[in-house]
Amino acid sequence: MLPLKKHELKGHDVFEFMQGELLDDHWLDNSIYLTEEVLNETQLIEEFNNSSVNFNCYGPTVVNKRNLGVH
């Protein structure tokens, strides 16, 4: 399973990853969309939960170098 772009979506049950500051805009054309299957297969959810990221499956989560422990 690969990341999807907006025009490839068949439904709305996806996680949207956007670059830059979080605004009120969603479903951006330049966002990357991943299904729950992809997050589980790649173990991204586990990585988020094992980091200092407070991952929220149902709302916005801000991820940056600081909360990932990257310097």
PDB file of C-alpha atoms in Angstrom:
ATOM      1  CA  MET A   1       0.000   0.000   0.000  1.00  0.00           C
ATOM      2  CA  LEU A   2       1.325   3.379  -0.989  1.00  0.00           C
ATOM      3  CA  PRO A   3       0.533   6.877   0.230  1.00  0.00           C
ATOM      4  CA  LEU A   4      -2.412   8.384  -1.598  1.00  0.00           C
ATOM      5  CA  LYS A   5      -2.921  11.831  -3.032  1.00  0.00           C
ATOM      6  CA  LYS A   6      -6.263  13.594  -2.708  1.00  0.00           C
ATOM      7  CA  HIS A   7      -7.468  12.703  -6.215  1.00  0.00           C
ATOM      8  CA  GLU A   8      -6.866   8.987  -5.461  1.00  0.00           C
ATOM      9  CA  LEU A   9      -9.095   8.830  -2.383  1.00  0.00           C
ATOM     10  CA  LYS A  10     -12.073   6.518  -2.547  1.00  0.00           C
ATOM     11  CA  GLY A  11     -13.374   7.453   0.912  1.00  0.00           C
ATOM     12  CA  HIS A  12     -12.708   9.690   3.857  1.00  0.00           C
ATOM     13  CA  ASP A  13     -11.381   7.133   6.373  1.00  0.00           C
ATOM     14  CA  VAL A  14      -7.748   8.138   6.023  1.00  0.00           C
ATOM     15  CA  PHE A  15      -5.059   9.975   7.961  1.00  0.00           C
ATOM     16  CA  GLU A  16      -3.975  13.255   6.379  1.00  0.00           C
ATOM     17  CA  PHE A  17      -0.351  14.340   6.715  1.00  0.00           C
ATOM     18  CA  MET A  18       0.253  17.963   5.813  1.00  0.00           C
ATOM     19  CA  GLN A  19       3.384  20.054   5.851  1.00  0.00           C
ATOM     20  CA  GLY A  20       3.647  23.370   7.654  1.00  0.00           C
ATOM     21  CA  GLU A  21       1.557  25.057  10.291  1.00  0.00           C
ATOM     22  CA  LEU A  22      -1.802  23.507  11.123  1.00  0.00           C
ATOM     23  CA  LEU A  23      -4.580  25.695   9.796  1.00  0.00           C
ATOM     24  CA  ASP A  24      -8.325  25.187   9.567  1.00  0.00           C
ATOM     25  CA  ASP A  25      -7.889  23.806   6.052  1.00  0.00           C
ATOM     26  CA  HIS A  26      -8.112  20.058   5.486  1.00  0.00           C
ATOM     27  CA  TRP A  27      -8.193  17.788   2.450  1.00  0.00           C
ATOM     28  CA  LEU A  28      -5.329  19.714   0.885  1.00  0.00           C
ATOM     29  CA  ASP A  29      -4.199  18.745  -2.594  1.00  0.00           C
ATOM     30  CA  ASN A  30      -0.555  18.532  -1.507  1.00  0.00           C
ATOM     31  CA  SER A  31      -1.213  16.453   1.639  1.00  0.00           C
ATOM     32  CA  ILE A  32      -0.336  12.775   1.861  1.00  0.00           C
ATOM     33  CA  TYR A  33      -3.137  10.421   2.857  1.00  0.00           C
ATOM     34  CA  LEU A  34      -2.599   7.039   4.495  1.00  0.00           C
ATOM     35  CA  THR A  35      -5.152   4.394   5.305  1.00  0.00           C
ATOM     36  CA  GLU A  36      -5.229   2.742   8.727  1.00  0.00           C
ATOM     37  CA  GLU A  37      -3.967  -0.438   7.060  1.00  0.00           C
ATOM     38  CA  VAL A  38      -0.827   1.379   5.901  1.00  0.00           C
ATOM     39  CA  LEU A  39      -0.238   2.874   9.346  1.00  0.00           C
ATOM     40  CA  ASN A  40      -0.484  -0.577  10.896  1.00  0.00           C
ATOM     41  CA  GLU A  41       1.631  -2.318   8.234  1.00  0.00           C
ATOM     42  CA  THR A  42       4.407   0.257   8.530  1.00  0.00           C
ATOM     43  CA  GLN A  43       4.118   0.390  12.338  1.00  0.00           C
ATOM     44  CA  LEU A  44       3.859   4.194  12.188  1.00  0.00           C
ATOM     45  CA  ILE A  45       1.225   4.266  14.932  1.00  0.00           C
ATOM     46  CA  GLU A  46       3.586   2.311  17.193  1.00  0.00           C
ATOM     47  CA  GLU A  47       6.392   4.733  16.393  1.00  0.00           C
ATOM     48  CA  PHE A  48       4.200   7.708  17.214  1.00  0.00           C
ATOM     49  CA  ASN A  49       3.036   6.077  20.444  1.00  0.00           C
ATOM     50  CA  ASN A  50       6.631   5.218  21.424  1.00  0.00           C
ATOM     51  CA  SER A  51       7.791   8.782  20.829  1.00  0.00           C
ATOM     52  CA  SER A  52       6.801  11.894  22.717  1.00  0.00           C
ATOM     53  CA  VAL A  53       4.149  12.619  20.090  1.00  0.00           C
ATOM     54  CA  ASN A  54       0.692  12.677  21.635  1.00  0.00           C
ATOM     55  CA  PHE A  55      -0.892  10.918  18.637  1.00  0.00           C
ATOM     56  CA  ASN A  56      -4.630  11.506  18.280  1.00  0.00           C
ATOM     57  CA  CYS A  57      -6.369   9.175  15.807  1.00  0.00           C
ATOM     58  CA  TYR A  58      -9.466  11.395  15.794  1.00  0.00           C
ATOM     59  CA  GLY A  59      -7.998  14.866  15.631  1.00  0.00           C
ATOM     60  CA  PRO A  60      -4.963  16.951  14.777  1.00  0.00           C
ATOM     61  CA  THR A  61      -1.515  15.897  15.928  1.00  0.00           C
ATOM     62  CA  VAL A  62       1.418  18.251  15.502  1.00  0.00           C
ATOM     63  CA  VAL A  63       4.652  16.411  14.732  1.00  0.00           C
ATOM     64  CA  ASN A  64       7.949  18.245  14.655  1.00  0.00           C
ATOM     65  CA  LYS A  65      11.632  17.567  15.236  1.00  0.00           C
ATOM     66  CA  ARG A  66      11.380  18.526  18.902  1.00  0.00           C
ATOM     67  CA  ASN A  67       8.639  16.055  19.870  1.00  0.00           C
ATOM     68  CA  LEU A  68      10.262  13.307  17.806  1.00  0.00           C
ATOM     69  CA  GLY A  69      13.539  13.817  19.634  1.00  0.00           C
ATOM     70  CA  VAL A  70      15.377  14.844  16.455  1.00  0.00           C
ATOM     71  CA  HIS A  71      18.046  17.527  16.826  1.00  0.00           C
TER      72      HIS A  71
END
